[in-house]
Amino acid sequence: MTNALSARNHCPIDAKAMKKRKTLSDVAAAAGVSKMTASRALRGAGDVSKSSQEKVGRAAKELGYVGNHLAMSLASQRSDLIGVVVPSLMNIVFAEVLSGIAEGLEGSGMQPVFGVTDYDPDREYEIIRNMLSWNPAGLIITGLDQPGDTLRLLENADIPVVQIMDVDGTPVDACVGLSQKAAGEAMADAMIAKGCRRFGYVGSDLDKDTRARKRFAGFEAALSAKGLALVAVQTGNGVSSVKAGRELTAQILQDNPELDCIYYSNDDIAVGGAFHCIAAGIDVPGKLVLAGFNGLDLVESLPVKIATSRTPRREIGKAAAEIVLTSDRDQSGTAGKRTEFRPEIATGF
Amino acid sequence: MTNALSARNHCPIDAKAMKKRKTLSDVAAAAGVSKMTASRALRGAGDVSKSSQEKVGRAAKELGYVGNHLAMSLASQRSDLIGVVVPSLMNIVFAEVLSGIAEGLEGSGMQPVFGVTDYDPDREYEIIRNMLSWNPAGLIITGLDQPGDTLRLLENADIPVVQIMDVDGTPVDACVGLSQKAAGEAMADAMIAKGCRRFGYVGSDLDKDTRARKRFAGFEAALSAKGLALVAVQTGNGVSSVKAGRELTAQILQDNPELDCIYYSNDDIAVGGAFHCIAAGIDVPGKLVLAGFNGLDLVESLPVKIATSRTPRREIGKAAAEIVLTSDRDQSGTAGKRTEFRPEIATGF
DNA sequence: CTTGATATCGAGACCGGTATCGATACCAGT
DNA sequence: ACTGGTATCGATACCGGTCTCGATATCAAG
């Protein structure tokens, strides 16, 4: 403020030629047509003569016209944004879901915008609220267990809402995913069928990850339906990671060397368990069976065989995107649509 | 269309109470003040009496007013969006960068919006163009090697642009990252110091990943500076993945069993290499040294020790965010700012 | 030449906010 | 009572597009 010179931009003289964003009016003027004709020409709407088309196109290119989505969306009362809310990006699973969404949106002219909640419901509320204020054409959010405030927000929004990854519950609008509970049950049954009897469970961040909790509950339920029970449970906090898996596995095996199967809250942690076993010389799956969840690429290449439920992340994302797109054309005929995928269990042994 | 009933919303009678998004005017009316006063009250600008504040606040809450960023940004000629463009989300590295960016933006009121290019320059151009049309307050994009078209777009945008991950080149505006070339050189020197002499290189998607290419070039240069040369190179295509790493490693070792060190284009592929060695009973790092890049969490927990360059992904993201924020307050004083991090080499052996 | 249909265009309102600036009210000082 | 300053408020003009609808031109048919 004290220095008038430094405050100025690098060209204090040529104030006339200030690099201002070109507007549609500029293009129209350059092309010698009206704003409206330029607008129509640029977005390929009808009622424009061939010659005007060309003049406008040329003018736009010359001026480097970029357009203004803000004004466009405001004026046309619709936007080409799809809000996507996921709990984390540190987990490759959600990255794959996003990439599925991007794929599903391909060519539709819709653009996804992401929000990350870090598994925090308050943050989720804020993010959704913020997204709504950009009035997106639709919303894709993770899970079915939003608190009441958030649900109200979603219900009032009057746009298609797709809840992904889970189908155990009542969706606001539509949901696509898999039954986490059933996935846990299926894995328990599969492990029992493999001859396992002394089960342990290793998980991380269960207080935050409601879907992992549902799988856990399903797993336990299936065990007790067969008259079995978990021998030991080892849970930790902090982000679910390979490192935590390795440490928690070392711990649970030290305390319970008799275990013949460990179910993990997901593949990352299970891979950590596999690393521990490799390092400790424990025969997997000969002496100890490990089971994760997701069917990560990584698991397939592991030097030991571990079981996992292959979840169709990319497909879920794609399906969610398509639901948003279709229910956007029809007016909100989405309600109650429920798309369930069934994870396949892969053991490789 | 043939069925007039089904086309309607679920409440054909009460057309009056149509659930329309509440606007600022609604709030103002409900509070008995003008739009302007309501606007000021809601965003805490000055010149509003205590009593008006409260009336407006109450009215907004009752109506469930959400606000409209589109109108707000358009009217105020500034937005609280920061555009972020990364090549991929399948690589956990970029997820970490994003999370660093989110952290750096925390509390600033700015919201990041992401775009994924899949390493495709044309797509990158389109995405950047699209982002500019939301006139964001700043842009964070990956790499320094954009084609001319894209550069022109960025230069004309007149907003702070931060290019991340790389510093080998000339930034449009500012850059923060590390010298990929130097990282490759450093790893070569470290491996030579460990006694390695017969080097192989395994990489994937080198045609797309310019930064991996730069590391490769640096690695080779450092070797030949010491009078050494690569014995073998094995490259593949498709997404860089653990699986590809395992397969390519099996291949290169079959063809060149005499190798005593393999440099990988990144940690994912290197982990695949480690898996192959574990499965094949090859002593790592005793008989064969493996070196990756990034310093992933995963690598630390691996049952064998492999070398890697620890890149400060989160810090890079955070630094980029901060540069955008500060250069947004000052008017574009960013130009030429170059923030370089030096990756530390971790071998654990 | 008139009529009607079709193609092309542009004036002006509008989307939902913010910026600007003048109006009003109230109080202290003289 | 008059002046000036401060606090509070609202009318109005935007922001950069789209939408609606009427105007004009052109051409074939009658």
mmCIF file of C-alpha atoms in Angstrom, chain A:
data_model
loop_
_atom_site.group_PDB
_atom_site.id
_atom_site.type_symbol
_atom_site.label_atom_id
_atom_site.label_comp_id
_atom_site.label_asym_id
_atom_site.label_seq_id
_atom_site.Cartn_x
_atom_site.Cartn_y
_atom_site.Cartn_z
ATOM 1 C CA MET A 1 0.000 0.000 0.000
ATOM 2 C CA THR A 2 2.823 2.371 0.760
ATOM 3 C CA ASN A 3 4.370 1.603 -2.572
ATOM 4 C CA ALA A 4 2.063 2.517 -5.401
ATOM 5 C CA LEU A 5 4.392 1.073 -7.990
ATOM 6 C CA SER A 6 4.731 -2.409 -6.641
ATOM 7 C CA ALA A 7 1.020 -2.749 -6.282
ATOM 8 C CA ARG A 8 0.475 -2.318 -9.988
ATOM 9 C CA ASN A 9 0.616 -5.042 -12.526
ATOM 10 C CA HIS A 10 3.572 -5.361 -14.838
ATOM 11 C CA CYS A 11 2.221 -3.017 -17.471
ATOM 12 C CA PRO A 12 1.069 0.232 -15.888
ATOM 13 C CA ILE A 13 0.946 2.110 -19.168
ATOM 14 C CA ASP A 14 -1.112 0.036 -21.504
ATOM 15 C CA ALA A 15 -4.181 0.036 -19.299
ATOM 16 C CA LYS A 16 -6.409 0.009 -22.354
ATOM 17 C CA ALA A 17 -5.290 -3.397 -23.583
ATOM 18 C CA MET A 18 -5.837 -4.969 -20.173
ATOM 19 C CA LYS A 19 -6.102 -8.704 -20.550
ATOM 20 C CA LYS A 20 -9.727 -9.106 -19.605
ATOM 21 C CA ARG A 21 -11.499 -12.385 -20.085
ATOM 22 C CA LYS A 22 -13.309 -12.342 -23.400
ATOM 23 C CA THR A 23 -17.051 -12.576 -23.119
ATOM 24 C CA LEU A 24 -19.714 -13.726 -25.451
ATOM 25 C CA SER A 25 -20.394 -10.095 -26.329
ATOM 26 C CA ASP A 26 -16.832 -9.710 -27.510
ATOM 27 C CA VAL A 27 -17.175 -12.722 -29.728
ATOM 28 C CA ALA A 28 -20.510 -11.532 -31.029
ATOM 29 C CA ALA A 29 -19.122 -8.103 -31.788
ATOM 30 C CA ALA A 30 -16.105 -9.570 -33.562
ATOM 31 C CA ALA A 31 -18.343 -11.821 -35.613
ATOM 32 C CA GLY A 32 -20.770 -9.026 -36.363
ATOM 33 C CA VAL A 33 -23.785 -10.799 -34.932
ATOM 34 C CA SER A 34 -25.828 -10.528 -31.786
ATOM 35 C CA LYS A 35 -24.999 -12.144 -28.465
ATOM 36 C CA MET A 36 -27.845 -14.543 -28.944
ATOM 37 C CA THR A 37 -26.710 -15.755 -32.320
ATOM 38 C CA ALA A 38 -23.200 -16.190 -31.050
ATOM 39 C CA SER A 39 -24.519 -18.153 -28.113
ATOM 40 C CA ARG A 40 -26.546 -20.430 -30.322
ATOM 41 C CA ALA A 41 -23.704 -20.927 -32.750
ATOM 42 C CA LEU A 42 -21.222 -21.838 -30.046
ATOM 43 C CA ARG A 43 -23.322 -24.475 -28.442
ATOM 44 C CA GLY A 44 -24.648 -25.872 -31.680
ATOM 45 C CA ALA A 45 -28.263 -25.001 -31.030
ATOM 46 C CA GLY A 46 -30.439 -24.641 -34.077
ATOM 47 C CA ASP A 47 -31.580 -21.555 -35.914
ATOM 48 C CA VAL A 48 -28.175 -20.398 -37.044
ATOM 49 C CA SER A 49 -27.102 -20.090 -40.639
ATOM 50 C CA LYS A 50 -24.033 -21.826 -41.880
ATOM 51 C CA SER A 51 -22.245 -18.548 -42.480
ATOM 52 C CA SER A 52 -22.961 -17.225 -38.990
ATOM 53 C CA GLN A 53 -21.748 -20.496 -37.541
ATOM 54 C CA GLU A 54 -18.443 -20.048 -39.239
ATOM 55 C CA LYS A 55 -18.029 -16.379 -38.461
ATOM 56 C CA VAL A 56 -18.720 -16.964 -34.791
ATOM 57 C CA GLY A 57 -16.502 -20.011 -34.625
ATOM 58 C CA ARG A 58 -13.645 -18.115 -36.185
ATOM 59 C CA ALA A 59 -14.103 -15.118 -33.925
ATOM 60 C CA ALA A 60 -14.215 -17.317 -30.847
ATOM 61 C CA LYS A 61 -11.034 -19.074 -31.815
ATOM 62 C CA GLU A 62 -9.238 -15.855 -32.563
ATOM 63 C CA LEU A 63 -10.197 -14.241 -29.307
ATOM 64 C CA GLY A 64 -9.466 -17.376 -27.347
ATOM 65 C CA TYR A 65 -12.956 -17.351 -25.985
ATOM 66 C CA VAL A 66 -13.436 -19.809 -23.163
ATOM 67 C CA GLY A 67 -16.989 -19.382 -21.999
ATOM 68 C CA ASN A 68 -18.296 -19.028 -18.516
ATOM 69 C CA HIS A 69 -19.960 -21.970 -16.932
ATOM 70 C CA LEU A 70 -21.079 -19.870 -14.016
ATOM 71 C CA ALA A 71 -23.183 -17.610 -16.146
ATOM 72 C CA MET A 72 -24.317 -20.459 -18.328
ATOM 73 C CA SER A 73 -25.489 -22.622 -15.476
ATOM 74 C CA LEU A 74 -27.125 -19.722 -13.738
ATOM 75 C CA ALA A 75 -28.984 -18.633 -16.790
ATOM 76 C CA SER A 76 -30.034 -22.035 -17.993
ATOM 77 C CA GLN A 77 -30.985 -23.208 -14.529
ATOM 78 C CA ARG A 78 -29.088 -26.406 -14.896
ATOM 79 C CA SER A 79 -25.530 -27.397 -14.430
ATOM 80 C CA ASP A 80 -23.345 -30.098 -15.788
ATOM 81 C CA LEU A 81 -21.769 -30.908 -12.463
ATOM 82 C CA ILE A 82 -22.149 -34.182 -10.660
ATOM 83 C CA GLY A 83 -21.108 -34.047 -7.030
ATOM 84 C CA VAL A 84 -19.243 -37.079 -5.748
ATOM 85 C CA VAL A 85 -18.555 -37.574 -2.070
ATOM 86 C CA VAL A 86 -16.202 -40.281 -0.862
ATOM 87 C CA PRO A 87 -14.726 -40.890 2.573
ATOM 88 C CA SER A 88 -11.115 -41.142 1.513
ATOM 89 C CA LEU A 89 -8.770 -41.173 -1.410
ATOM 90 C CA MET A 90 -5.986 -42.905 0.461
ATOM 91 C CA ASN A 91 -7.841 -46.099 -0.210
ATOM 92 C CA ILE A 92 -7.352 -47.111 -3.798
ATOM 93 C CA VAL A 93 -10.845 -48.534 -3.807
ATOM 94 C CA PHE A 94 -12.448 -45.127 -3.946
ATOM 95 C CA ALA A 95 -10.054 -43.975 -6.575
ATOM 96 C CA GLU A 96 -11.320 -46.857 -8.665
ATOM 97 C CA VAL A 97 -14.899 -45.924 -7.969
ATOM 98 C CA LEU A 98 -14.168 -42.392 -9.098
ATOM 99 C CA SER A 99 -12.590 -43.642 -12.223
ATOM 100 C CA GLY A 100 -15.667 -45.751 -12.861
ATOM 101 C CA ILE A 101 -17.812 -42.694 -12.390
ATOM 102 C CA ALA A 102 -15.669 -40.721 -14.782
ATOM 103 C CA GLU A 103 -16.044 -43.510 -17.279
ATOM 104 C CA GLY A 104 -19.806 -43.622 -16.855
ATOM 105 C CA LEU A 105 -20.021 -39.874 -17.339
ATOM 106 C CA GLU A 106 -17.848 -39.959 -20.415
ATOM 107 C CA GLY A 107 -19.431 -38.213 -23.336
ATOM 108 C CA SER A 108 -22.397 -36.973 -21.359
ATOM 109 C CA GLY A 109 -20.927 -33.519 -20.934
ATOM 110 C CA MET A 110 -21.229 -33.897 -17.188
ATOM 111 C CA GLN A 111 -18.266 -33.192 -15.014
ATOM 112 C CA PRO A 112 -17.692 -34.839 -11.656
ATOM 113 C CA VAL A 113 -16.518 -32.784 -8.704
ATOM 114 C CA PHE A 114 -15.143 -34.626 -5.735
ATOM 115 C CA GLY A 115 -15.329 -34.142 -2.031
ATOM 116 C CA VAL A 116 -13.501 -36.148 0.610
ATOM 117 C CA THR A 117 -14.975 -36.524 4.052
ATOM 118 C CA ASP A 118 -12.241 -38.426 5.885
ATOM 119 C CA TYR A 119 -15.033 -40.524 7.343
ATOM 120 C CA ASP A 120 -16.266 -37.519 9.298
ATOM 121 C CA PRO A 121 -20.064 -37.070 9.229
ATOM 122 C CA ASP A 122 -19.890 -33.374 10.065
ATOM 123 C CA ARG A 123 -17.476 -32.821 7.273
ATOM 124 C CA GLU A 124 -19.721 -34.825 5.017
ATOM 125 C CA TYR A 125 -22.627 -32.555 5.870
ATOM 126 C CA GLU A 126 -20.608 -29.472 5.091
ATOM 127 C CA ILE A 127 -19.313 -30.865 1.841
ATOM 128 C CA ILE A 128 -22.732 -31.867 0.631
ATOM 129 C CA ARG A 129 -24.131 -28.518 1.590
ATOM 130 C CA ASN A 130 -21.375 -26.814 -0.252
ATOM 131 C CA MET A 131 -21.894 -28.973 -3.305
ATOM 132 C CA LEU A 132 -25.580 -28.280 -3.362
ATOM 133 C CA SER A 133 -24.828 -24.605 -3.531
ATOM 134 C CA TRP A 134 -23.281 -25.213 -6.936
ATOM 135 C CA ASN A 135 -26.582 -26.768 -7.823
ATOM 136 C CA PRO A 136 -25.262 -29.911 -9.382
ATOM 137 C CA ALA A 137 -27.354 -32.098 -11.641
ATOM 138 C CA GLY A 138 -26.908 -35.021 -9.304
ATOM 139 C CA LEU A 139 -25.089 -36.360 -6.307
ATOM 140 C CA ILE A 140 -23.237 -39.593 -5.685
ATOM 141 C CA ILE A 141 -22.366 -40.228 -2.081
ATOM 142 C CA THR A 142 -20.863 -43.095 -0.191
ATOM 143 C CA GLY A 143 -22.880 -45.261 2.150
ATOM 144 C CA LEU A 144 -26.399 -45.370 3.464
ATOM 145 C CA ASP A 145 -25.828 -44.240 7.007
ATOM 146 C CA GLN A 146 -25.927 -40.474 6.861
ATOM 147 C CA PRO A 147 -27.203 -38.697 9.957
ATOM 148 C CA GLY A 148 -30.614 -36.995 9.905
ATOM 149 C CA ASP A 149 -29.385 -33.502 9.077
ATOM 150 C CA THR A 150 -27.647 -34.740 6.014
ATOM 151 C CA LEU A 151 -30.619 -36.798 4.912
ATOM 152 C CA ARG A 152 -32.863 -33.786 5.124
ATOM 153 C CA LEU A 153 -30.447 -31.805 3.025
ATOM 154 C CA LEU A 154 -30.485 -34.520 0.411
ATOM 155 C CA GLU A 155 -34.225 -34.908 0.387
ATOM 156 C CA ASN A 156 -34.786 -31.203 -0.062
ATOM 157 C CA ALA A 157 -32.265 -30.976 -2.823
ATOM 158 C CA ASP A 158 -34.639 -32.321 -5.429
ATOM 159 C CA ILE A 159 -31.924 -33.821 -7.567
ATOM 160 C CA PRO A 160 -31.044 -37.456 -8.113
ATOM 161 C CA VAL A 161 -28.993 -38.875 -5.270
ATOM 162 C CA VAL A 162 -27.210 -42.179 -5.629
ATOM 163 C CA GLN A 163 -25.703 -43.819 -2.589
ATOM 164 C CA ILE A 164 -22.937 -46.235 -3.395
ATOM 165 C CA MET A 165 -21.027 -49.183 -1.950
ATOM 166 C CA ASP A 166 -23.768 -50.364 0.360
ATOM 167 C CA VAL A 167 -27.296 -51.644 -0.043
ATOM 168 C CA ASP A 168 -28.040 -52.656 3.553
ATOM 169 C CA GLY A 169 -30.550 -49.949 4.418
ATOM 170 C CA THR A 170 -32.922 -47.461 2.916
ATOM 171 C CA PRO A 171 -31.594 -45.168 0.235
ATOM 172 C CA VAL A 172 -32.666 -41.569 -0.090
ATOM 173 C CA ASP A 173 -33.242 -42.136 -3.734
ATOM 174 C CA ALA A 174 -31.273 -44.880 -5.386
ATOM 175 C CA CYS A 175 -28.388 -47.018 -4.288
ATOM 176 C CA VAL A 176 -25.871 -49.217 -5.997
ATOM 177 C CA GLY A 177 -23.389 -51.432 -4.261
ATOM 178 C CA LEU A 178 -23.293 -54.656 -2.410
ATOM 179 C CA SER A 179 -24.573 -56.015 0.827
ATOM 180 C CA GLN A 180 -21.681 -55.628 3.197
ATOM 181 C CA LYS A 181 -23.328 -57.918 5.679
ATOM 182 C CA ALA A 182 -23.837 -60.627 3.078
ATOM 183 C CA ALA A 183 -20.229 -60.235 1.995
ATOM 184 C CA GLY A 184 -19.074 -60.906 5.542
ATOM 185 C CA GLU A 185 -21.358 -63.896 5.799
ATOM 186 C CA ALA A 186 -20.247 -65.304 2.477
ATOM 187 C CA MET A 187 -16.623 -65.080 3.471
ATOM 188 C CA ALA A 188 -17.299 -66.831 6.765
ATOM 189 C CA ASP A 189 -19.089 -69.629 4.968
ATOM 190 C CA ALA A 190 -16.307 -69.956 2.437
ATOM 191 C CA MET A 191 -13.662 -70.138 5.124
ATOM 192 C CA ILE A 192 -15.632 -72.712 7.064
ATOM 193 C CA ALA A 193 -15.956 -74.717 3.876
ATOM 194 C CA LYS A 194 -12.183 -74.571 3.533
ATOM 195 C CA GLY A 195 -11.964 -76.256 6.886
ATOM 196 C CA CYS A 196 -11.122 -73.300 9.087
ATOM 197 C CA ARG A 197 -12.412 -73.438 12.647
ATOM 198 C CA ARG A 198 -10.408 -71.094 14.872
ATOM 199 C CA PHE A 199 -11.132 -67.604 13.583
ATOM 200 C CA GLY A 200 -9.550 -64.298 14.367
ATOM 201 C CA TYR A 201 -10.513 -60.828 13.150
ATOM 202 C CA VAL A 202 -8.187 -57.930 12.477
ATOM 203 C CA GLY A 203 -9.537 -54.505 11.646
ATOM 204 C CA SER A 204 -8.695 -50.864 11.742
ATOM 205 C CA ASP A 205 -10.786 -47.745 12.108
ATOM 206 C CA LEU A 206 -13.950 -49.673 12.765
ATOM 207 C CA ASP A 207 -15.389 -46.739 14.643
ATOM 208 C CA LYS A 208 -15.429 -44.764 11.413
ATOM 209 C CA ASP A 209 -15.883 -47.303 8.677
ATOM 210 C CA THR A 210 -19.476 -48.414 9.003
ATOM 211 C CA ARG A 211 -19.269 -50.744 6.052
ATOM 212 C CA ALA A 212 -16.363 -52.656 7.555
ATOM 213 C CA ARG A 213 -18.433 -52.958 10.712
ATOM 214 C CA LYS A 214 -21.295 -54.449 8.743
ATOM 215 C CA ARG A 215 -19.003 -57.019 7.182
ATOM 216 C CA PHE A 216 -17.656 -57.858 10.597
ATOM 217 C CA ALA A 217 -21.171 -58.301 11.932
ATOM 218 C CA GLY A 218 -22.080 -60.526 8.993
ATOM 219 C CA PHE A 219 -18.975 -62.593 9.487
ATOM 220 C CA GLU A 220 -19.689 -63.130 13.164
ATOM 221 C CA ALA A 221 -23.338 -63.933 12.503
ATOM 222 C CA ALA A 222 -22.447 -66.569 9.944
ATOM 223 C CA LEU A 223 -19.949 -68.120 12.311
ATOM 224 C CA SER A 224 -22.407 -68.383 15.147
ATOM 225 C CA ALA A 225 -25.038 -69.754 12.780
ATOM 226 C CA LYS A 226 -22.639 -72.657 12.335
ATOM 227 C CA GLY A 227 -21.985 -72.894 16.062
ATOM 228 C CA LEU A 228 -18.611 -71.217 15.796
ATOM 229 C CA ALA A 229 -17.261 -68.027 17.318
ATOM 230 C CA LEU A 230 -14.346 -65.664 16.933
ATOM 231 C CA VAL A 231 -11.379 -66.683 19.025
ATOM 232 C CA ALA A 232 -9.763 -63.277 18.989
ATOM 233 C CA VAL A 233 -10.268 -59.763 17.721
ATOM 234 C CA GLN A 234 -7.513 -57.247 17.191
ATOM 235 C CA THR A 235 -8.402 -53.730 16.167
ATOM 236 C CA GLY A 236 -6.337 -50.654 15.740
ATOM 237 C CA ASN A 237 -6.791 -47.051 14.826
ATOM 238 C CA GLY A 238 -5.294 -44.709 12.318
ATOM 239 C CA VAL A 239 -5.709 -45.096 8.610
ATOM 240 C CA SER A 240 -6.159 -48.616 7.481
ATOM 241 C CA SER A 241 -2.844 -49.547 6.048
ATOM 242 C CA VAL A 242 -0.522 -52.329 5.204
ATOM 243 C CA LYS A 243 1.699 -51.374 8.085
ATOM 244 C CA ALA A 244 -1.102 -51.591 10.610
ATOM 245 C CA GLY A 245 -2.057 -54.953 9.169
ATOM 246 C CA ARG A 246 1.387 -56.311 9.623
ATOM 247 C CA GLU A 247 1.641 -55.104 13.190
ATOM 248 C CA LEU A 248 -1.828 -56.156 14.243
ATOM 249 C CA THR A 249 -1.306 -59.581 12.741
ATOM 250 C CA ALA A 250 1.943 -60.073 14.616
ATOM 251 C CA GLN A 251 0.095 -59.122 17.750
ATOM 252 C CA ILE A 252 -2.935 -61.356 17.321
ATOM 253 C CA LEU A 253 -0.779 -64.343 16.394
ATOM 254 C CA GLN A 254 1.460 -63.825 19.351
ATOM 255 C CA ASP A 255 -1.553 -63.860 21.637
ATOM 256 C CA ASN A 256 -3.413 -66.593 19.759
ATOM 257 C CA PRO A 257 -1.015 -68.893 17.919
ATOM 258 C CA GLU A 258 -3.745 -71.476 17.492
ATOM 259 C CA LEU A 259 -5.714 -69.440 14.915
ATOM 260 C CA ASP A 260 -6.211 -71.067 11.545
ATOM 261 C CA CYS A 261 -7.973 -68.166 9.827
ATOM 262 C CA ILE A 262 -7.903 -64.399 10.090
ATOM 263 C CA TYR A 263 -10.548 -62.173 8.551
ATOM 264 C CA TYR A 264 -9.404 -58.636 7.852
ATOM 265 C CA SER A 265 -11.428 -55.505 7.483
ATOM 266 C CA ASN A 266 -9.973 -55.021 4.006
ATOM 267 C CA ASP A 267 -7.271 -56.063 1.603
ATOM 268 C CA ASP A 268 -4.728 -53.452 2.624
ATOM 269 C CA ILE A 269 -4.629 -54.766 6.127
ATOM 270 C CA ALA A 270 -4.746 -58.338 4.905
ATOM 271 C CA VAL A 271 -1.708 -57.707 2.728
ATOM 272 C CA GLY A 272 0.087 -56.477 5.823
ATOM 273 C CA GLY A 273 -0.887 -59.764 7.448
ATOM 274 C CA ALA A 274 0.499 -61.672 4.490
ATOM 275 C CA PHE A 275 3.757 -59.752 4.788
ATOM 276 C CA HIS A 276 4.029 -60.688 8.439
ATOM 277 C CA CYS A 277 3.449 -64.331 7.640
ATOM 278 C CA ILE A 278 6.032 -64.322 4.868
ATOM 279 C CA ALA A 279 8.562 -62.695 7.145
ATOM 280 C CA ALA A 280 7.732 -65.037 10.023
ATOM 281 C CA GLY A 281 7.810 -68.095 7.797
ATOM 282 C CA ILE A 282 4.202 -68.998 8.444
ATOM 283 C CA ASP A 283 2.728 -71.190 5.730
ATOM 284 C CA VAL A 284 -0.140 -69.341 4.081
ATOM 285 C CA PRO A 285 -2.666 -70.704 3.338
ATOM 286 C CA GLY A 286 -1.340 -74.086 4.520
ATOM 287 C CA LYS A 287 -1.241 -73.400 8.212
ATOM 288 C CA LEU A 288 -3.103 -70.121 8.354
ATOM 289 C CA VAL A 289 -5.721 -68.768 6.000
ATOM 290 C CA LEU A 290 -5.993 -65.021 5.475
ATOM 291 C CA ALA A 291 -9.069 -63.326 4.095
ATOM 292 C CA GLY A 292 -9.478 -59.710 3.066
ATOM 293 C CA PHE A 293 -12.015 -57.683 1.197
ATOM 294 C CA ASN A 294 -12.035 -55.867 -2.145
ATOM 295 C CA GLY A 295 -10.003 -58.006 -4.465
ATOM 296 C CA LEU A 296 -7.244 -55.496 -5.045
ATOM 297 C CA ASP A 297 -4.951 -55.902 -7.988
ATOM 298 C CA LEU A 298 -2.110 -56.204 -5.523
ATOM 299 C CA VAL A 299 -3.531 -59.303 -3.874
ATOM 300 C CA GLU A 300 -3.463 -61.233 -7.078
ATOM 301 C CA SER A 301 0.287 -60.851 -7.385
ATOM 302 C CA LEU A 302 1.119 -61.611 -3.783
ATOM 303 C CA PRO A 303 3.608 -64.466 -3.365
ATOM 304 C CA VAL A 304 1.198 -66.195 -0.998
ATOM 305 C CA LYS A 305 -2.448 -66.908 -1.695
ATOM 306 C CA ILE A 306 -5.006 -65.072 0.389
ATOM 307 C CA ALA A 307 -8.745 -65.009 0.057
ATOM 308 C CA THR A 308 -10.686 -61.887 -0.805
ATOM 309 C CA SER A 309 -14.090 -60.754 -1.983
ATOM 310 C CA ARG A 310 -13.834 -59.194 -5.395
ATOM 311 C CA THR A 311 -15.855 -56.027 -5.318
ATOM 312 C CA PRO A 312 -16.786 -54.425 -8.620
ATOM 313 C CA ARG A 313 -15.661 -50.898 -7.719
ATOM 314 C CA ARG A 314 -15.392 -49.595 -11.201
ATOM 315 C CA GLU A 315 -18.751 -51.080 -12.138
ATOM 316 C CA ILE A 316 -20.365 -49.545 -9.104
ATOM 317 C CA GLY A 317 -19.055 -46.154 -10.081
ATOM 318 C CA LYS A 318 -20.147 -46.581 -13.633
ATOM 319 C CA ALA A 319 -23.597 -47.770 -12.662
ATOM 320 C CA ALA A 320 -24.015 -44.866 -10.273
ATOM 321 C CA ALA A 321 -23.056 -42.419 -12.980
ATOM 322 C CA GLU A 322 -25.527 -43.937 -15.363
ATOM 323 C CA ILE A 323 -28.329 -43.800 -12.850
ATOM 324 C CA VAL A 324 -27.677 -40.128 -12.287
ATOM 325 C CA LEU A 325 -27.626 -39.478 -15.984
ATOM 326 C CA THR A 326 -30.830 -41.308 -16.814
ATOM 327 C CA SER A 327 -32.785 -40.044 -13.848
ATOM 328 C CA ASP A 328 -31.698 -36.615 -14.880
ATOM 329 C CA ARG A 329 -33.371 -36.882 -18.235
ATOM 330 C CA ASP A 330 -36.595 -38.343 -16.917
ATOM 331 C CA GLN A 331 -37.706 -36.209 -14.077
ATOM 332 C CA SER A 332 -36.598 -37.972 -10.915
ATOM 333 C CA GLY A 333 -37.945 -41.397 -11.676
ATOM 334 C CA THR A 334 -35.042 -42.778 -9.690
ATOM 335 C CA ALA A 335 -36.673 -43.216 -6.344
ATOM 336 C CA GLY A 336 -35.984 -46.500 -4.676
ATOM 337 C CA LYS A 337 -33.887 -47.980 -7.435
ATOM 338 C CA ARG A 338 -31.572 -50.510 -5.894
ATOM 339 C CA THR A 339 -28.733 -52.083 -7.806
ATOM 340 C CA GLU A 340 -26.974 -54.876 -6.028
ATOM 341 C CA PHE A 341 -23.738 -56.487 -7.055
ATOM 342 C CA ARG A 342 -22.633 -59.765 -5.550
ATOM 343 C CA PRO A 343 -18.949 -59.963 -4.786
ATOM 344 C CA GLU A 344 -17.266 -63.142 -5.878
ATOM 345 C CA ILE A 345 -14.933 -64.812 -3.444
ATOM 346 C CA ALA A 346 -11.493 -65.505 -4.800
ATOM 347 C CA THR A 347 -9.114 -67.737 -2.900
ATOM 348 C CA GLY A 348 -6.734 -69.122 -5.471
ATOM 349 C CA PHE A 349 -6.262 -72.176 -3.268
#
